[in-house]
Amino acid sequence: MLPVVAIAFAIAVFVVDTFSPLGIAVAALYAVVVLMAGRFLERRGVLVVAVACCGLTVLSYAIQHGSTYGPASVRAAVSLVAIAVTTFLALKSQAADVKLREQAGLLEITHDAVIVRDMDDVITFWNRAAEELYGCPREKALGKLSHTLLRTSFPEPLEDIKATLIATGRWEGELTQERCEDGTELTVASRWSLQRDARGRPVATLETSNDVTKRKRAENALRRSEAELAHVTRVMTLGELTASIAHEVNQPLAAIVTNGEATLRWLDLDPPETDEVRGALRRIINDSHRASEVIKRLRALTKKADPDLGPLDMNTAINDVVTLIQRELSRHHVRLELNLDPGLPPTIGDRVELQQVLINLIMNGIEAMATGEERLLKIRSATDNHSRVIVSVEDSGTGFESDQLEHLCQAFVTTKASGMGMGLSICRSIIERHGGELWATPNEDSGATFYFAVPACQGQSS
């Protein structure tokens, strides 16, 4: 209807301007016609309408005043200027609209889901990719609360996310959402950008999201595979330590038998040596606890379970591992030197997984010294300004070349003739899952030192 209204309005202006004795610049109202034309015509059409309005203005003047000059000619000139200025502004506005439409068109063709919402989280823009990703047409999404519509789960409280957004203007992270049509759960990598007005006040949020559900599932499957492989490797390692484990169990059992036999002899005496019997029974109880602790540690190491993160005393974990590999040290004639920091802060970690890393590094060090004369293994614990707990395992074995350093922790890379090359790769995965890092350096004289660092519990100390 707009073109019809514009034509009717132009005719009305022409009639009033031509046949009305009003002493005002009625032709200036042609500017309204130009503005209306800018809504439905392109640049060339608007220019044609503007020229036509100027022609009508001149024609009205000629019909009413002929070639005479006076106040009417001034009014006609004012009208022509008004039409020209309005045409310029209309064309400029039209160009800006075209540019905005082109930019909006880019948002429509992008593969990212783009959502714009106001500061109350009401959706004001919803592109085609968002329709495809969430299975919700634009008409149903506009005006709805974004997080309610998509049933969004956040990695941290929404208040904290909004505080970060307002403070920095940006936020990004992974969100769990649901498709509108069937409730399918999605994992999206989302990036938020804050829009502010001329006074710096936040007015809207631009949210772009990518579907990473398949990638997330693949990562979870990979983590499960790594956990399976780590469990198998742990069991294989314990199989290699069978002699040490048997020795650790047999020691308290043999002591129990000895004390039991002594108890029977003291009971057979007349009168029975009750004090000696009590002492022997206490020793039996203590040895039973020792055997029970060994079995408990072994069950923990062989148990297949999800990581159990909690406060961990790294020095205690090291001492437990040293107990298990004591016989291996003796069998290979390796001298052990422990240097554990008594003020070591606790760390957050899974005891079994970190002990697996320790066992692997220690066994690698023992095997590296198999042909050496000086067989010294040094285990140290320290703290990095109480922000990280650092453990090092140093051997005096064959070491490795500097060019091998960056490949040592890769899967299937090994310096041992019979090695599979999985131990260090698994160790690195475990340490990285704990938020730490694993690295190695060749010693100046012989051998190598392997380090791993994990975050310490802040504000705590042993």
Short mmCIF file of C-alpha atoms in Angstrom, two decimals, residues 47-336:
data_model
loop_
_atom_site.label_atom_id
_atom_site.label_comp_id
_atom_site.label_asym_id
_atom_site.label_seq_id
_atom_site.Cartn_x
_atom_site.Cartn_y
_atom_site.Cartn_z
CA LEU A 47 16.31 9.98 -7.40
CA VAL A 48 13.59 9.75 -10.03
CA VAL A 49 10.91 10.48 -7.41
CA ALA A 50 12.96 13.43 -6.06
CA VAL A 51 13.37 14.90 -9.56
CA ALA A 52 9.64 14.42 -10.19
CA CYS A 53 8.78 16.24 -6.94
CA CYS A 54 11.09 19.11 -7.90
CA GLY A 55 9.39 19.21 -11.31
CA LEU A 56 5.95 19.32 -9.70
CA THR A 57 7.11 22.16 -7.45
CA VAL A 58 8.34 24.19 -10.45
CA LEU A 59 5.17 23.37 -12.39
CA SER A 60 2.94 24.56 -9.54
CA TYR A 61 4.90 27.79 -9.29
CA ALA A 62 4.64 28.35 -13.05
CA ILE A 63 0.88 27.72 -13.07
CA GLN A 64 0.25 29.98 -10.10
CA HIS A 65 2.81 32.78 -10.59
CA GLY A 66 4.12 32.51 -14.12
CA SER A 67 7.51 34.14 -14.53
CA THR A 68 7.11 36.73 -11.81
CA TYR A 69 9.40 36.81 -8.81
CA GLY A 70 8.43 37.55 -5.24
CA PRO A 71 7.85 35.85 -1.88
CA ALA A 72 6.39 32.81 -3.67
CA SER A 73 9.71 32.21 -5.44
CA VAL A 74 11.47 32.12 -2.05
CA ARG A 75 8.95 29.56 -0.81
CA ALA A 76 9.52 27.49 -3.94
CA ALA A 77 13.29 27.65 -3.42
CA VAL A 78 12.90 26.54 0.21
CA SER A 79 10.76 23.62 -0.95
CA LEU A 80 13.37 22.57 -3.53
CA VAL A 81 16.12 22.71 -0.90
CA ALA A 82 13.98 20.66 1.49
CA ILE A 83 13.39 18.03 -1.21
CA ALA A 84 17.13 17.91 -2.05
CA VAL A 85 18.24 17.60 1.59
CA THR A 86 15.62 14.94 2.29
CA THR A 87 16.71 13.01 -0.81
CA PHE A 88 20.34 13.10 0.37
CA LEU A 89 19.40 11.89 3.86
CA ALA A 90 17.09 9.20 2.48
CA LEU A 91 19.81 7.87 0.18
CA LYS A 92 22.34 7.88 3.03
CA SER A 93 19.90 6.06 5.32
CA GLN A 94 19.14 3.60 2.55
CA ALA A 95 22.84 2.87 2.05
CA ALA A 96 23.23 2.26 5.78
CA ASP A 97 20.24 -0.07 5.71
CA VAL A 98 21.73 -1.97 2.78
CA LYS A 99 25.00 -2.36 4.65
CA LEU A 100 23.20 -3.59 7.75
CA ARG A 101 21.18 -6.04 5.67
CA GLU A 102 24.38 -7.34 4.08
CA GLN A 103 25.94 -7.82 7.50
CA ALA A 104 22.79 -9.50 8.75
CA GLY A 105 22.92 -11.68 5.66
CA LEU A 106 26.42 -12.79 6.64
CA LEU A 107 25.06 -13.80 10.03
CA GLU A 108 22.41 -15.82 8.22
CA ILE A 109 24.85 -17.79 6.05
CA THR A 110 27.44 -18.50 8.76
CA HIS A 111 27.66 -22.05 10.10
CA ASP A 112 27.75 -20.73 13.68
CA ALA A 113 24.51 -20.42 15.61
CA VAL A 114 24.16 -16.70 16.32
CA ILE A 115 21.81 -15.45 19.02
CA VAL A 116 21.39 -11.88 20.22
CA ARG A 117 19.62 -11.32 23.53
CA ASP A 118 19.00 -8.30 25.71
CA MET A 119 20.20 -7.94 29.28
CA ASP A 120 17.15 -9.89 30.50
CA ASP A 121 18.22 -12.82 28.25
CA VAL A 122 15.24 -12.28 25.92
CA ILE A 123 16.12 -13.37 22.37
CA THR A 124 16.05 -10.54 19.80
CA PHE A 125 17.93 -12.22 16.90
CA TRP A 126 18.06 -15.89 15.87
CA ASN A 127 19.86 -16.86 12.66
CA ARG A 128 19.29 -19.78 10.31
CA ALA A 129 22.12 -21.86 11.83
CA ALA A 130 20.47 -21.52 15.25
CA GLU A 131 17.23 -22.80 13.73
CA GLU A 132 19.06 -25.85 12.37
CA LEU A 133 21.11 -26.51 15.51
CA TYR A 134 18.30 -26.19 18.04
CA GLY A 135 15.40 -27.31 15.84
CA CYS A 136 13.40 -24.16 16.61
CA PRO A 137 12.09 -21.71 13.97
CA ARG A 138 12.88 -18.05 14.43
CA GLU A 139 9.24 -17.10 15.02
CA LYS A 140 9.06 -19.33 18.09
CA ALA A 141 12.46 -18.30 19.47
CA LEU A 142 12.18 -14.50 19.29
CA GLY A 143 10.95 -13.00 22.53
CA LYS A 144 11.67 -16.12 24.58
CA LEU A 145 14.14 -16.45 27.46
CA SER A 146 17.24 -18.02 25.92
CA HIS A 147 18.38 -20.22 28.81
CA THR A 148 14.84 -21.41 29.53
CA LEU A 149 14.12 -22.23 25.89
CA LEU A 150 17.32 -24.26 25.51
CA ARG A 151 17.40 -25.61 29.10
CA THR A 152 21.04 -24.54 29.39
CA SER A 153 23.41 -26.05 31.96
CA PHE A 154 26.43 -23.89 32.79
CA PRO A 155 29.95 -24.93 33.83
CA GLU A 156 29.80 -22.37 36.65
CA PRO A 157 27.08 -20.24 38.27
CA LEU A 158 25.36 -17.96 35.74
CA GLU A 159 25.87 -14.97 38.06
CA ASP A 160 29.65 -15.50 37.90
CA ILE A 161 29.53 -15.80 34.11
CA LYS A 162 27.58 -12.55 33.78
CA ALA A 163 29.98 -10.81 36.16
CA THR A 164 32.90 -11.88 33.96
CA LEU A 165 31.03 -10.77 30.83
CA ILE A 166 30.30 -7.31 32.23
CA ALA A 167 33.84 -6.90 33.59
CA THR A 168 35.73 -8.04 30.48
CA GLY A 169 33.14 -7.82 27.71
CA ARG A 170 33.71 -11.46 26.77
CA TRP A 171 33.14 -15.00 28.01
CA GLU A 172 33.60 -18.40 26.42
CA GLY A 173 33.10 -21.96 27.55
CA GLU A 174 31.19 -25.17 26.92
CA LEU A 175 27.46 -25.34 27.60
CA THR A 176 25.06 -28.26 27.74
CA GLN A 177 21.76 -27.48 26.00
CA GLU A 178 18.76 -29.31 24.54
CA ARG A 179 17.15 -29.22 21.11
CA CYS A 180 13.68 -27.71 21.24
CA GLU A 181 11.99 -30.29 19.02
CA ASP A 182 13.13 -33.57 20.61
CA GLY A 183 15.09 -32.72 23.78
CA THR A 184 18.36 -34.17 22.42
CA GLU A 185 21.27 -33.08 24.59
CA LEU A 186 23.89 -30.93 22.89
CA THR A 187 27.32 -29.75 23.95
CA VAL A 188 28.22 -26.41 22.38
CA ALA A 189 31.35 -24.26 22.46
CA SER A 190 29.86 -20.84 23.15
CA ARG A 191 31.40 -17.37 22.92
CA TRP A 192 29.65 -14.31 24.35
CA SER A 193 30.39 -10.68 23.48
CA LEU A 194 28.81 -7.73 25.28
CA GLN A 195 27.37 -4.76 23.36
CA ARG A 196 27.33 -1.35 25.07
CA ASP A 197 25.55 1.87 24.15
CA ALA A 198 27.17 5.30 23.68
CA ARG A 199 27.27 5.79 27.46
CA GLY A 200 29.00 2.47 28.03
CA ARG A 201 25.93 0.75 29.47
CA PRO A 202 25.46 -2.95 28.55
CA VAL A 203 22.47 -3.38 26.26
CA ALA A 204 22.78 -6.78 24.56
CA THR A 205 24.80 -9.98 24.31
CA LEU A 206 25.94 -11.59 21.06
CA GLU A 207 26.28 -15.35 21.48
CA THR A 208 27.89 -17.58 18.84
CA SER A 209 27.89 -21.34 19.33
CA ASN A 210 29.32 -24.43 17.61
CA ASP A 211 28.06 -27.95 18.11
CA VAL A 212 30.90 -30.00 19.66
CA THR A 213 28.74 -32.93 20.82
CA LYS A 214 30.48 -35.48 18.58
CA ARG A 215 33.91 -34.17 19.51
CA LYS A 216 33.00 -34.31 23.20
CA ARG A 217 31.81 -37.88 22.86
CA ALA A 218 35.02 -38.78 21.04
CA GLU A 219 37.08 -37.15 23.80
CA ASN A 220 35.14 -39.06 26.46
CA ALA A 221 35.64 -42.30 24.53
CA LEU A 222 39.35 -41.53 24.25
CA ARG A 223 39.55 -40.88 27.99
CA ARG A 224 37.81 -44.18 28.67
CA SER A 225 40.26 -45.95 26.35
CA GLU A 226 43.18 -44.28 28.09
CA ALA A 227 41.78 -45.34 31.47
CA GLU A 228 41.42 -48.94 30.20
CA LEU A 229 44.97 -48.92 28.88
CA ALA A 230 46.28 -47.35 32.10
CA HIS A 231 44.56 -50.09 34.12
CA VAL A 232 46.02 -52.85 31.94
CA THR A 233 49.49 -51.30 32.18
CA ARG A 234 49.14 -50.99 35.95
CA VAL A 235 48.22 -54.66 36.29
CA MET A 236 51.11 -55.66 34.01
CA THR A 237 53.50 -53.58 36.10
CA LEU A 238 52.27 -55.23 39.28
CA GLY A 239 52.80 -58.59 37.60
CA GLU A 240 56.45 -57.65 37.15
CA LEU A 241 56.58 -56.84 40.88
CA THR A 242 55.19 -60.22 41.94
CA ALA A 243 58.33 -61.14 43.92
CA SER A 244 58.32 -57.83 45.78
CA ILE A 245 54.61 -58.09 46.53
CA ALA A 246 54.95 -61.67 47.76
CA HIS A 247 57.83 -60.64 49.98
CA GLU A 248 55.80 -57.76 51.46
CA VAL A 249 52.90 -60.10 52.24
CA ASN A 250 55.03 -62.98 53.47
CA GLN A 251 56.95 -60.90 55.98
CA PRO A 252 53.99 -60.13 58.29
CA LEU A 253 52.52 -63.61 57.70
CA ALA A 254 55.78 -65.29 58.73
CA ALA A 255 55.95 -63.05 61.79
CA ILE A 256 52.37 -64.01 62.68
CA VAL A 257 53.26 -67.72 62.48
CA THR A 258 56.37 -67.23 64.61
CA ASN A 259 54.53 -65.26 67.25
CA GLY A 260 51.67 -67.78 67.22
CA GLU A 261 54.04 -70.67 67.84
CA ALA A 262 55.75 -68.73 70.62
CA THR A 263 52.37 -68.01 72.18
CA LEU A 264 51.54 -71.72 72.29
CA ARG A 265 54.87 -72.50 74.01
CA TRP A 266 54.33 -69.80 76.63
CA LEU A 267 50.80 -71.08 77.28
CA ASP A 268 52.13 -74.63 77.79
CA LEU A 269 54.42 -73.50 80.59
CA ASP A 270 53.37 -74.00 84.20
CA PRO A 271 52.47 -71.38 85.09
CA PRO A 272 51.85 -69.76 81.64
CA GLU A 273 53.88 -66.66 80.74
CA THR A 274 50.89 -64.37 80.37
CA ASP A 275 52.93 -61.21 79.86
CA GLU A 276 54.83 -62.81 77.00
CA VAL A 277 51.58 -64.11 75.54
CA ARG A 278 50.05 -60.63 75.63
CA GLY A 279 53.11 -59.18 73.89
CA ALA A 280 53.04 -61.88 71.22
CA LEU A 281 49.33 -61.33 70.61
CA ARG A 282 49.92 -57.60 70.20
CA ARG A 283 52.64 -58.35 67.65
CA ILE A 284 50.28 -60.73 65.83
CA ILE A 285 47.66 -58.00 65.66
CA ASN A 286 50.19 -55.46 64.37
CA ASP A 287 51.51 -57.88 61.74
CA SER A 288 47.94 -58.66 60.68
CA HIS A 289 47.35 -54.95 60.14
CA ARG A 290 50.57 -54.76 58.11
CA ALA A 291 49.45 -57.61 55.87
CA SER A 292 46.00 -56.07 55.57
CA GLU A 293 47.47 -52.71 54.52
CA VAL A 294 49.61 -54.38 51.84
CA ILE A 295 46.57 -56.21 50.46
CA LYS A 296 44.52 -53.00 50.61
CA ARG A 297 47.16 -51.10 48.62
CA LEU A 298 47.34 -53.88 46.04
CA ARG A 299 43.57 -54.00 45.66
CA ALA A 300 43.52 -50.24 45.15
CA LEU A 301 46.21 -50.46 42.48
CA THR A 302 44.48 -53.29 40.60
CA LYS A 303 40.95 -51.96 41.01
CA LYS A 304 39.33 -50.63 37.85
CA ALA A 305 37.47 -47.46 38.81
CA ASP A 306 37.03 -43.84 37.84
CA PRO A 307 39.63 -41.42 39.22
CA ASP A 308 38.90 -40.46 42.82
CA LEU A 309 40.29 -36.97 43.28
CA GLY A 310 40.91 -35.83 46.82
CA PRO A 311 43.56 -34.34 49.11
CA LEU A 312 46.74 -36.40 48.85
CA ASP A 313 49.98 -36.44 50.84
CA MET A 314 52.56 -37.03 48.12
CA ASN A 315 55.26 -38.11 50.59
CA THR A 316 53.00 -40.88 51.93
CA ALA A 317 52.23 -42.01 48.38
CA ILE A 318 55.97 -42.16 47.61
CA ASN A 319 56.72 -44.18 50.75
CA ASP A 320 53.94 -46.66 49.90
CA VAL A 321 55.40 -47.16 46.42
CA VAL A 322 58.92 -47.57 47.79
CA THR A 323 57.61 -50.36 50.05
CA LEU A 324 56.25 -52.22 47.02
CA ILE A 325 59.43 -51.93 44.92
CA GLN A 326 61.88 -52.56 47.80
CA ARG A 327 62.66 -56.10 46.67
CA GLU A 328 63.19 -54.96 43.05
CA LEU A 329 65.76 -52.49 44.34
CA SER A 330 67.54 -55.26 46.24
CA ARG A 331 67.37 -57.72 43.34
CA HIS A 332 68.98 -55.22 40.96
CA HIS A 333 71.42 -53.94 43.59
CA VAL A 334 70.09 -50.41 43.36
CA ARG A 335 70.75 -48.00 46.18
CA LEU A 336 67.82 -45.72 46.99
#
